[in-house]
CSV table of N, CA and C in Angstrom, one decimal:
chain,number,residue,atom,x,y,z
A,22,TRP,N,-9.6,20.3,0.3
A,22,TRP,CA,-10.9,19.5,1.3
A,22,TRP,C,-12.1,19.5,0.1
A,23,PHE,N,-12.0,19.8,-0.7
A,23,PHE,CA,-13.2,19.4,-1.7
A,23,PHE,C,-13.4,17.7,-1.8
A,24,ILE,N,-12.3,17.1,-2.1
A,24,ILE,CA,-12.2,15.4,-2.2
A,24,ILE,C,-12.5,15.0,-0.6
A,25,ILE,N,-12.3,15.8,0.3
A,25,ILE,CA,-12.9,15.2,1.6
A,25,ILE,C,-14.4,15.2,2.0
A,26,ILE,N,-14.8,16.1,1.4
A,26,ILE,CA,-16.3,16.5,1.3
A,26,ILE,C,-17.2,15.4,0.5
A,27,ILE,N,-16.4,15.3,-1.0
A,27,ILE,CA,-17.0,14.5,-1.8
A,27,ILE,C,-16.8,12.9,-1.2
A,28,SER,N,-15.6,12.8,-0.5
A,28,SER,CA,-15.5,11.4,0.1
A,28,SER,C,-16.5,11.0,1.4
A,29,MET,N,-17.1,12.3,2.1
A,29,MET,CA,-17.8,12.0,3.1
A,29,MET,C,-19.6,11.8,2.5
A,30,ILE,N,-19.6,12.5,1.4
A,30,ILE,CA,-20.7,12.4,0.8
A,30,ILE,C,-21.0,11.1,0.5
A,31,ALA,N,-20.4,10.6,-0.5
A,31,ALA,CA,-20.3,9.0,-1.0
A,31,ALA,C,-20.3,7.9,0.0
A,32,MET,N,-19.4,8.0,1.4
A,32,MET,CA,-19.8,7.1,2.4
A,32,MET,C,-21.6,7.2,3.0
A,33,PHE,N,-21.9,8.3,3.2
A,33,PHE,CA,-23.2,8.6,3.7
A,33,PHE,C,-24.3,8.3,2.6
A,34,LEU,N,-23.5,8.4,1.0
A,34,LEU,CA,-24.8,7.3,0.2
A,34,LEU,C,-24.7,6.2,0.2
A,35,THR,N,-23.4,5.5,0.4
A,35,THR,CA,-23.8,4.4,0.3
A,35,THR,C,-24.1,3.7,1.7
A,36,TYR,N,-24.2,4.4,2.8
A,36,TYR,CA,-24.7,4.2,3.9
A,36,TYR,C,-26.5,4.1,3.5
A,37,PHE,N,-27.1,5.0,3.1
A,37,PHE,CA,-28.4,5.3,2.8
A,37,PHE,C,-28.9,4.0,1.8
A,38,SER,N,-27.9,4.0,0.7
A,38,SER,CA,-28.3,2.9,-0.3
A,38,SER,C,-28.5,1.4,0.2
A,39,VAL,N,-27.5,1.3,1.3
A,39,VAL,CA,-27.6,-0.5,2.1
A,39,VAL,C,-28.6,-0.2,2.9
A,40,ARG,N,-29.2,1.0,3.7
A,40,ARG,CA,-30.6,1.0,4.4
A,40,ARG,C,-31.7,1.1,3.6
A,41,LYS,N,-31.5,1.5,2.7
A,41,LYS,CA,-32.9,1.1,1.8
A,41,LYS,C,-33.4,0.0,1.1
A,42,THR,N,-31.8,-0.5,0.9
A,42,THR,CA,-32.4,-2.1,0.4
A,42,THR,C,-32.9,-2.7,1.7
A,43,GLU,N,-32.4,-2.6,2.7
A,43,GLU,CA,-32.8,-3.6,3.9
A,43,GLU,C,-34.2,-3.2,4.3
A,44,LEU,N,-34.6,-2.2,4.4
A,44,LEU,CA,-36.0,-1.5,4.5
A,44,LEU,C,-37.2,-2.1,3.3
A,45,GLN,N,-36.5,-2.3,2.0
A,45,GLN,CA,-37.2,-2.7,0.9
A,45,GLN,C,-37.4,-4.2,1.7
A,46,SER,N,-36.4,-4.9,1.9
A,46,SER,CA,-36.7,-6.2,2.0
A,46,SER,C,-37.0,-7.0,3.5
A,47,VAL,N,-37.4,-5.9,4.2
A,47,VAL,CA,-38.2,-6.1,5.5
A,47,VAL,C,-40.0,-6.2,4.8
A,48,LYS,N,-40.2,-5.9,4.4
A,48,LYS,CA,-41.6,-6.1,3.8
A,48,LYS,C,-41.8,-7.2,3.4
A,49,TRP,N,-40.8,-8.1,3.2
A,49,TRP,CA,-40.9,-9.4,2.6
A,49,TRP,C,-41.3,-10.2,3.6
A,50,THR,N,-41.0,-10.0,4.8
A,50,THR,CA,-40.6,-10.8,6.0
A,50,THR,C,-42.1,-11.1,6.8
A,51,LYS,N,-42.4,-12.1,7.5
A,51,LYS,CA,-43.3,-12.3,8.4
A,51,LYS,C,-43.3,-11.5,9.6
A,52,THR,N,-42.4,-11.6,10.4
A,52,THR,CA,-42.2,-11.4,11.7
A,52,THR,C,-41.0,-9.7,11.3
A,53,ILE,N,-42.0,-8.5,11.0
A,53,ILE,CA,-41.5,-7.4,10.7
A,53,ILE,C,-40.5,-6.7,11.7
A,54,LYS,N,-41.1,-6.8,13.0
A,54,LYS,CA,-40.1,-5.9,14.2
A,54,LYS,C,-39.3,-6.4,14.3
A,55,LEU,N,-39.0,-8.0,14.7
A,55,LEU,CA,-37.6,-8.7,15.1
A,55,LEU,C,-36.6,-8.7,13.7
A,56,GLN,N,-37.6,-8.4,12.3
A,56,GLN,CA,-36.7,-8.8,11.1
A,56,GLN,C,-35.9,-7.4,10.5
A,57,LYS,N,-36.7,-6.4,11.0
A,57,LYS,CA,-36.5,-5.0,10.9
A,57,LYS,C,-35.1,-4.7,11.8
A,58,ALA,N,-34.8,-4.8,13.0
A,58,ALA,CA,-34.0,-4.8,13.6
A,58,ALA,C,-32.7,-5.6,13.1
A,59,GLN,N,-32.9,-6.9,12.8
A,59,GLN,CA,-32.0,-7.7,12.1
A,59,GLN,C,-31.7,-7.5,10.8
A,60,ALA,N,-32.5,-6.6,10.0
A,60,ALA,CA,-31.9,-6.5,8.9
A,60,ALA,C,-31.3,-5.1,8.8
A,61,LEU,N,-31.6,-3.8,9.8
A,61,LEU,CA,-30.8,-2.8,10.0
A,61,LEU,C,-29.0,-3.2,10.3
A,62,ARG,N,-28.9,-4.2,10.7
A,62,ARG,CA,-27.7,-4.5,11.3
A,62,ARG,C,-26.7,-4.5,10.4
A,63,HIS,N,-27.0,-4.6,9.2
A,63,HIS,CA,-26.0,-4.7,7.7
A,63,HIS,C,-25.9,-3.1,7.8
A,64,SER,N,-26.7,-2.4,7.5
A,64,SER,CA,-26.5,-1.0,7.5
A,64,SER,C,-25.6,-0.2,8.4
A,65,LYS,N,-26.1,-1.0,9.7
A,65,LYS,CA,-25.2,0.0,11.1
A,65,LYS,C,-23.6,-0.6,10.5
A,66,GLN,N,-23.5,-1.7,10.0
A,66,GLN,CA,-21.9,-2.1,10.2
A,66,GLN,C,-21.2,-1.5,9.0
A,67,VAL,N,-22.3,-0.8,7.9
A,67,VAL,CA,-21.6,-0.2,6.8
A,67,VAL,C,-21.5,1.0,7.1
A,68,LEU,N,-22.1,1.8,7.9
A,68,LEU,CA,-22.1,3.1,8.7
A,68,LEU,C,-20.7,3.2,9.4
A,69,LYS,N,-20.3,2.0,10.2
A,69,LYS,CA,-19.3,2.1,11.1
A,69,LYS,C,-18.0,1.9,10.3
A,70,GLN,N,-18.0,1.0,9.4
A,70,GLN,CA,-16.8,0.7,8.3
A,70,GLN,C,-16.6,1.9,7.7
A,71,ALA,N,-17.7,2.8,6.8
A,71,ALA,CA,-17.5,4.1,6.3
A,71,ALA,C,-17.1,5.0,7.4
A,72,PHE,N,-17.6,5.0,8.4
A,72,PHE,CA,-17.0,6.1,9.4
A,72,PHE,C,-15.6,5.7,9.7
A,73,PHE,N,-15.0,4.7,10.0
A,73,PHE,CA,-13.5,4.4,10.2
A,73,PHE,C,-12.6,4.9,8.9
A,74,TYR,N,-13.1,4.5,7.7
A,74,TYR,CA,-12.5,4.9,6.6
A,74,TYR,C,-12.3,6.6,6.6
A,75,LEU,N,-13.6,7.1,7.0
A,75,LEU,CA,-13.3,8.7,7.1
A,75,LEU,C,-12.2,8.8,7.8
A,76,MET,N,-12.2,8.6,9.3
A,76,MET,CA,-11.2,8.6,10.0
A,76,MET,C,-10.2,8.8,10.1
A,77,ALA,N,-9.6,7.5,9.5
A,77,ALA,CA,-8.3,7.3,8.6
A,77,ALA,C,-8.1,8.4,7.5
A,78,PHE,N,-8.8,8.9,6.6
A,78,PHE,CA,-8.8,9.8,5.9
A,78,PHE,C,-8.6,11.1,6.4
A,79,TYR,N,-9.3,11.4,7.4
A,79,TYR,CA,-9.2,12.7,8.0
A,79,TYR,C,-7.4,12.8,8.8
A,80,PHE,N,-7.4,11.8,9.7
A,80,PHE,CA,-6.3,11.6,10.4
A,80,PHE,C,-4.9,11.5,9.4
A,81,SER,N,-5.0,11.2,8.3
A,81,SER,CA,-4.2,11.1,7.3
A,81,SER,C,-3.6,12.5,6.7
A,82,TRP,N,-4.6,13.2,6.8
A,82,TRP,CA,-4.3,14.5,6.1
A,82,TRP,C,-4.7,15.9,7.1
A,83,LEU,N,-5.2,15.4,8.2
A,83,LEU,CA,-5.0,16.8,9.1
A,83,LEU,C,-3.6,17.5,9.5
A,84,ALA,N,-3.1,16.8,9.6
A,84,ALA,CA,-1.4,17.3,9.5
A,84,ALA,C,-1.0,18.2,8.2
A,85,ALA,N,-1.2,17.7,7.3
A,85,ALA,CA,-0.9,18.4,5.9
A,85,ALA,C,-2.0,19.9,5.6
A,86,THR,N,-3.1,19.3,6.0
A,86,THR,CA,-4.3,20.7,6.0
A,86,THR,C,-3.6,21.9,7.2
A,87,LEU,N,-3.6,21.5,8.4
A,87,LEU,CA,-3.1,22.3,9.3
A,87,LEU,C,-1.6,22.7,9.1
A,88,THR,N,-0.5,22.2,8.4
A,88,THR,CA,0.2,23.1,7.9
A,88,THR,C,0.4,23.9,6.9
A,89,ARG,N,-0.6,23.7,5.9
A,89,ARG,CA,-0.8,24.9,4.9
A,89,ARG,C,-1.7,26.0,5.3
A,90,LEU,N,-2.7,25.7,6.6
A,90,LEU,CA,-3.2,26.8,6.9
A,90,LEU,C,-2.3,27.7,7.3
A,91,ILE,N,-1.4,27.0,8.8
A,91,ILE,CA,-0.7,27.9,9.3
A,91,ILE,C,0.6,28.7,8.2
A,92,GLN,N,0.9,28.1,7.2
A,92,GLN,CA,1.8,28.8,6.5
A,92,GLN,C,0.8,29.9,5.5
A,93,THR,N,-0.1,29.7,5.6
A,93,THR,CA,-1.3,30.7,4.6
A,93,THR,C,-1.5,31.8,5.5
A,94,ILE,N,-1.6,31.6,7.2
A,94,ILE,CA,-1.7,32.9,7.8
A,94,ILE,C,-0.7,33.4,8.2
A,95,ASN,N,0.2,32.6,8.7
A,95,ASN,CA,1.7,33.0,9.4
A,95,ASN,C,2.9,33.6,8.4
A,96,GLY,N,3.0,32.5,7.7
A,96,GLY,CA,3.9,32.4,6.4
A,96,GLY,C,4.8,31.9,7.2
A,97,LYS,N,4.8,31.0,8.2
A,97,LYS,CA,5.7,30.1,8.8
A,97,LYS,C,5.5,28.8,9.1
A,98,SER,N,6.6,28.3,8.9
A,98,SER,CA,6.4,26.5,8.7
A,98,SER,C,6.7,26.1,10.4
A,99,TYR,N,6.4,25.0,10.8
A,99,TYR,CA,6.8,24.8,12.3
A,99,TYR,C,7.4,22.8,12.0
A,100,PHE,N,8.4,22.9,12.5
A,100,PHE,CA,9.1,21.3,12.0
A,100,PHE,C,8.3,20.5,12.3
A,101,PRO,N,7.9,20.5,13.9
A,101,PRO,CA,6.9,19.3,14.6
A,101,PRO,C,5.8,19.0,13.7
A,102,LEU,N,5.2,20.1,13.1
A,102,LEU,CA,3.8,19.6,12.1
A,102,LEU,C,4.3,19.4,11.0
A,103,ILE,N,5.3,19.8,10.2
A,103,ILE,CA,6.0,19.2,9.2
A,103,ILE,C,6.2,17.9,9.1
A,104,LEU,N,7.2,17.3,10.4
A,104,LEU,CA,7.3,15.9,10.5
A,104,LEU,C,6.0,15.1,10.5
A,105,LEU,N,5.3,15.3,11.3
A,105,LEU,CA,3.7,14.8,11.5
A,105,LEU,C,3.2,14.6,9.9
A,106,PHE,N,3.3,15.8,9.2
A,106,PHE,CA,2.8,15.5,8.1
A,106,PHE,C,3.2,14.7,7.0
A,107,ALA,N,4.8,14.6,7.0
A,107,ALA,CA,5.5,13.7,6.5
A,107,ALA,C,5.4,12.2,7.0
A,108,ILE,N,5.2,12.0,8.3
A,108,ILE,CA,4.3,10.5,8.6
A,108,ILE,C,3.2,10.2,8.5
A,109,THR,N,2.0,11.1,8.7
A,109,THR,CA,1.1,10.5,8.4
A,109,THR,C,0.5,10.4,7.3
A,110,THR,N,0.6,11.1,6.1
A,110,THR,CA,0.4,11.3,5.1
A,110,THR,C,0.6,10.0,4.4
A,111,PRO,N,1.6,9.3,4.3
A,111,PRO,CA,2.2,8.5,3.5
A,111,PRO,C,1.4,6.9,4.2
A,112,LEU,N,1.2,7.4,5.6
A,112,LEU,CA,0.6,5.7,6.4
A,112,LEU,C,-0.8,5.9,6.0
A,113,GLN,N,-1.2,6.4,4.8
A,113,GLN,CA,-2.6,6.6,4.9
A,113,GLN,C,-3.4,4.9,4.4
A,114,GLY,N,-2.3,4.6,3.4
A,114,GLY,CA,-2.3,3.3,3.0
A,114,GLY,C,-2.3,2.0,4.1
A,115,GLY,N,-2.0,2.4,5.0
A,115,GLY,CA,-1.4,1.4,6.2
A,115,GLY,C,-2.9,1.6,6.9
A,116,PHE,N,-3.4,2.9,7.4
A,116,PHE,CA,-4.9,3.0,7.7
A,116,PHE,C,-5.8,2.6,7.3
A,117,ASN,N,-6.0,2.5,5.9
A,117,ASN,CA,-6.8,1.9,5.2
A,117,ASN,C,-6.8,0.4,5.1
A,118,PHE,N,-5.9,-0.2,5.1
A,118,PHE,CA,-5.4,-1.5,5.3
A,118,PHE,C,-6.3,-2.0,6.7
A,119,ILE,N,-5.7,-1.4,8.0
A,119,ILE,CA,-6.0,-1.6,9.4
A,119,ILE,C,-7.7,-2.0,9.2
A,120,VAL,N,-8.2,-0.5,8.7
A,120,VAL,CA,-9.7,-0.3,8.3
A,120,VAL,C,-10.3,-1.4,7.6
A,121,TYR,N,-9.9,-2.0,6.7
A,121,TYR,CA,-10.5,-2.9,5.7
A,121,TYR,C,-10.3,-4.4,6.5
A,122,ILE,N,-9.0,-4.6,6.9
A,122,ILE,CA,-9.2,-6.3,8.1
A,122,ILE,C,-9.9,-6.2,9.0
A,123,ARG,N,-10.7,-4.8,9.5
A,123,ARG,CA,-11.2,-4.8,11.0
A,123,ARG,C,-12.2,-5.8,11.2
A,124,PRO,N,-13.4,-6.0,10.2
A,124,PRO,CA,-14.3,-7.0,10.2
A,124,PRO,C,-13.8,-8.2,10.1
A,125,LYS,N,-13.0,-8.8,9.3
A,125,LYS,CA,-12.5,-10.2,9.5
A,125,LYS,C,-11.9,-10.3,10.9
A,126,TYR,N,-11.2,-9.3,11.6
A,126,TYR,CA,-10.3,-9.2,12.3
A,126,TYR,C,-11.6,-9.6,13.9
A,127,LEU,N,-12.5,-8.7,13.8
A,127,LEU,CA,-13.6,-8.7,14.8
A,127,LEU,C,-14.2,-10.0,14.8
A,128,LYS,N,-14.5,-10.7,13.8
A,128,LYS,CA,-15.2,-12.0,13.6
A,128,LYS,C,-14.3,-13.2,13.9
A,129,TYR,N,-12.9,-13.2,13.6
A,129,TYR,CA,-12.2,-14.1,14.0
A,129,TYR,C,-11.8,-13.9,15.8
A,130,ARG,N,-11.9,-12.7,16.1
A,130,ARG,CA,-11.7,-12.4,17.7
A,130,ARG,C,-12.8,-13.1,18.2
A,131,LYS,N,-13.9,-12.9,17.5
A,131,LYS,CA,-15.1,-13.7,18.1
A,131,LYS,C,-15.0,-15.2,18.5
A,132,GLU,N,-14.5,-15.9,17.6
A,132,GLU,CA,-14.2,-17.2,17.4
A,132,GLU,C,-13.3,-17.8,18.3
A,133,TYR,N,-12.1,-16.9,18.6
A,133,TYR,CA,-11.2,-17.3,18.9
A,133,TYR,C,-10.8,-16.2,20.2
A,134,PRO,N,-11.7,-15.8,21.3
A,134,PRO,CA,-11.3,-14.8,22.2
A,134,PRO,C,-9.7,-14.9,22.9
A,135,ASP,N,-9.1,-16.0,23.0
A,135,ASP,CA,-8.0,-16.2,23.6
A,135,ASP,C,-6.9,-16.2,23.6
A,136,SER,N,-6.9,-15.9,21.8
A,136,SER,CA,-5.8,-15.8,21.1
A,136,SER,C,-5.6,-15.1,19.9
A,137,ILE,N,-4.7,-14.0,20.2
A,137,ILE,CA,-4.6,-13.0,19.1
A,137,ILE,C,-4.0,-13.5,18.0
A,138,CYS,N,-3.0,-14.9,18.5
A,138,CYS,CA,-1.9,-15.2,17.4
A,138,CYS,C,-3.0,-16.2,16.6
A,139,ALA,N,-3.9,-17.0,17.0
A,139,ALA,CA,-4.8,-17.7,15.9
A,139,ALA,C,-5.4,-16.6,14.9
A,140,VAL,N,-6.1,-15.5,15.7
A,140,VAL,CA,-6.8,-14.5,14.7
A,140,VAL,C,-5.7,-14.0,13.8
A,141,MET,N,-4.7,-13.5,13.8
A,141,MET,CA,-3.6,-13.2,13.1
A,141,MET,C,-3.5,-14.4,11.7
A,142,CYS,N,-3.1,-15.3,12.1
A,142,CYS,CA,-3.1,-16.6,11.4
A,142,CYS,C,-4.2,-16.8,10.3
A,143,LYS,N,-5.6,-16.4,11.0
A,143,LYS,CA,-6.7,-16.9,10.0
A,143,LYS,C,-6.6,-15.4,8.9
A,144,ILE,N,-6.4,-14.1,9.5
A,144,ILE,CA,-6.5,-13.0,8.6
A,144,ILE,C,-5.2,-13.3,7.6
A,145,CYS,N,-4.0,-13.4,8.0
A,145,CYS,CA,-2.8,-13.7,7.0
A,145,CYS,C,-3.0,-14.7,6.3
A,146,PHE,N,-3.6,-16.0,6.6
A,146,PHE,CA,-3.5,-17.2,5.8
A,146,PHE,C,-4.7,-17.7,5.8
A,147,PRO,N,-5.9,-17.0,5.1
A,147,PRO,CA,-7.4,-17.5,4.9
A,147,PRO,C,-7.5,-18.9,3.9
A,148,TYR,N,-8.1,-19.9,4.3
A,148,TYR,CA,-8.2,-21.0,3.9
A,148,TYR,C,-9.1,-20.8,2.8
A,149,ARG,N,-8.7,-21.5,1.3
A,149,ARG,CA,-9.6,-20.8,0.7
A,149,ARG,C,-9.5,-22.3,-0.5
A,150,GLY,N,-10.1,-23.3,0.4
A,150,GLY,CA,-10.2,-24.9,-0.5
A,150,GLY,C,-11.9,-25.1,-0.6
A,151,GLY,N,-11.9,-26.5,-0.3
A,151,GLY,CA,-13.2,-27.2,-0.5
A,151,GLY,C,-14.0,-26.7,0.8
A,152,ASP,N,-14.7,-28.0,1.1
A,152,ASP,CA,-15.5,-27.6,2.3
A,152,ASP,C,-14.9,-28.0,3.7
A,153,ASN,N,-13.6,-28.9,3.6
A,153,ASN,CA,-12.8,-29.2,4.8
A,153,ASN,C,-12.2,-28.1,5.1
A,154,ALA,N,-12.6,-27.4,6.2
A,154,ALA,CA,-11.6,-26.3,6.8
A,154,ALA,C,-11.0,-26.7,7.8
A,155,GLU,N,-10.5,-28.0,8.3
A,155,GLU,CA,-9.9,-28.4,9.1
A,155,GLU,C,-8.5,-28.3,8.5
A,156,THR,N,-8.4,-28.3,7.2
A,156,THR,CA,-7.1,-28.5,6.5
A,156,THR,C,-6.4,-27.3,6.4
A,157,SER,N,-6.9,-26.1,7.0
A,157,SER,CA,-6.3,-24.7,6.5
A,157,SER,C,-5.1,-24.3,7.2
A,158,PHE,N,-4.3,-24.0,7.1
A,158,PHE,CA,-3.3,-23.8,7.6
A,158,PHE,C,-3.2,-23.2,9.3
A,159,ALA,N,-4.4,-22.0,9.1
A,159,ALA,CA,-4.4,-21.3,10.7
A,159,ALA,C,-5.6,-22.2,11.4
A,160,THR,N,-6.1,-23.0,10.9
A,160,THR,CA,-6.7,-23.9,12.2
A,160,THR,C,-5.8,-25.1,12.5
A,161,ASN,N,-4.8,-25.3,11.6
A,161,ASN,CA,-4.0,-26.2,12.1
A,161,ASN,C,-2.8,-25.7,13.0
A,162,PHE,N,-2.6,-24.2,12.9
A,162,PHE,CA,-1.4,-23.9,13.7
A,162,PHE,C,-2.3,-23.6,15.2
A,163,PHE,N,-3.5,-23.2,15.1
A,163,PHE,CA,-4.3,-22.9,16.1
A,163,PHE,C,-4.2,-24.1,17.3
A,164,SER,N,-4.7,-25.1,16.4
A,164,SER,CA,-5.1,-26.3,17.2
A,164,SER,C,-3.5,-26.7,17.9
A,165,SER,N,-2.4,-26.6,17.2
A,165,SER,CA,-1.3,-26.9,17.6
A,165,SER,C,-0.6,-26.0,19.1
A,166,MET,N,-1.3,-25.0,18.7
A,166,MET,CA,-0.8,-23.8,19.7
A,166,MET,C,-1.6,-24.1,21.0
A,167,ARG,N,-2.9,-24.3,20.8
A,167,ARG,CA,-3.8,-24.8,21.6
A,167,ARG,C,-3.2,-26.2,22.6
A,168,SER,N,-2.8,-27.4,21.9
A,168,SER,CA,-2.3,-28.2,22.5
A,168,SER,C,-1.2,-28.4,23.2
A,169,PHE,N,-0.1,-27.3,22.6
A,169,PHE,CA,1.1,-26.9,23.3
A,169,PHE,C,0.9,-26.1,24.7
A,170,ARG,N,-0.2,-25.4,24.4
A,170,ARG,CA,-0.5,-24.2,25.9
A,170,ARG,C,-1.2,-25.4,27.0
A,171,THR,N,-2.1,-26.5,26.5
A,171,THR,CA,-2.7,-27.0,27.5
A,171,THR,C,-1.2,-28.0,28.0
A,172,ARG,N,-0.5,-28.6,27.3
A,172,ARG,CA,0.6,-29.5,27.5
A,172,ARG,C,1.7,-29.1,28.5
A,173,SER,N,2.0,-27.2,28.0
A,173,SER,CA,2.9,-26.9,29.0
A,173,SER,C,2.5,-26.1,30.0
A,174,SER,N,1.3,-25.9,30.3
A,174,SER,CA,0.4,-25.2,31.5
A,174,SER,C,0.1,-26.5,32.6
A,175,SER,N,0.2,-28.0,32.1
A,175,SER,CA,-0.3,-28.9,33.0
A,175,SER,C,1.3,-29.3,33.8
A,176,ARG,N,2.4,-29.0,33.2
A,176,ARG,CA,3.9,-29.3,34.0
A,176,ARG,C,4.0,-28.3,35.0
A,177,SER,N,4.7,-28.6,35.8
A,177,SER,CA,5.0,-27.7,36.9
A,177,SER,C,6.5,-27.7,37.0
A,178,PHE,N,7.0,-26.4,37.0
A,178,PHE,CA,8.3,-25.9,36.7
A,178,PHE,C,8.8,-25.7,38.2
A,179,HIS,N,9.9,-26.0,38.6
A,179,HIS,CA,10.4,-25.8,39.7
A,179,HIS,C,11.9,-25.2,39.6
A,180,LEU,N,12.2,-23.8,40.5
A,180,LEU,CA,13.4,-23.2,39.9
A,180,LEU,C,14.6,-23.9,40.9
A,181,ASN,N,14.0,-24.6,41.9
A,181,ASN,CA,15.3,-24.9,42.7
A,181,ASN,C,15.4,-26.6,42.8
A,182,PRO,N,16.0,-27.1,41.8
A,182,PRO,CA,15.8,-28.4,41.5
A,182,PRO,C,16.0,-29.3,42.5
A,183,SER,N,16.6,-29.0,43.8
A,183,SER,CA,16.6,-30.1,45.1
A,183,SER,C,15.2,-29.9,45.7
A,184,SER,N,14.0,-29.4,45.4
A,184,SER,CA,13.0,-29.3,46.1
A,184,SER,C,11.8,-30.2,45.3
A,185,ASN,N,12.8,-30.6,44.3
A,185,ASN,CA,11.4,-32.1,43.6
A,185,ASN,C,11.4,-33.3,44.2
């Protein structure tokens, strides 16, 4: 639990550091009220991301902690709890990965609200070239999916061939 407390303190220190930097940058702007709300947007994002990392950490180690507490108090081990412990602890990396790609997922989801496939392609195959983003794999894939969907939705299919 010592590491859990250290992680929580580190996340809060990171948040307060970002917030302090944002508040210091606000004094150099002309429209302070509007800019203050805009500037604190980043610290809120950092706070949310830190919260999700901590939740992934807590979820991964909750079963392990409960197992050890019950073993210490009762001297017994319960199979469902040990099974949950054996499943969630190794998945901590997967939970961290989900939290890591969350901001990018939200960004692409806002760009392409109607296609989860395009969002996942953008995340898995990011464009790392020059200024021409139209040549990225994900962009080409999404545009081909959109044209396919448009073509297939404009056709009418009949189950009974005699009704044509």
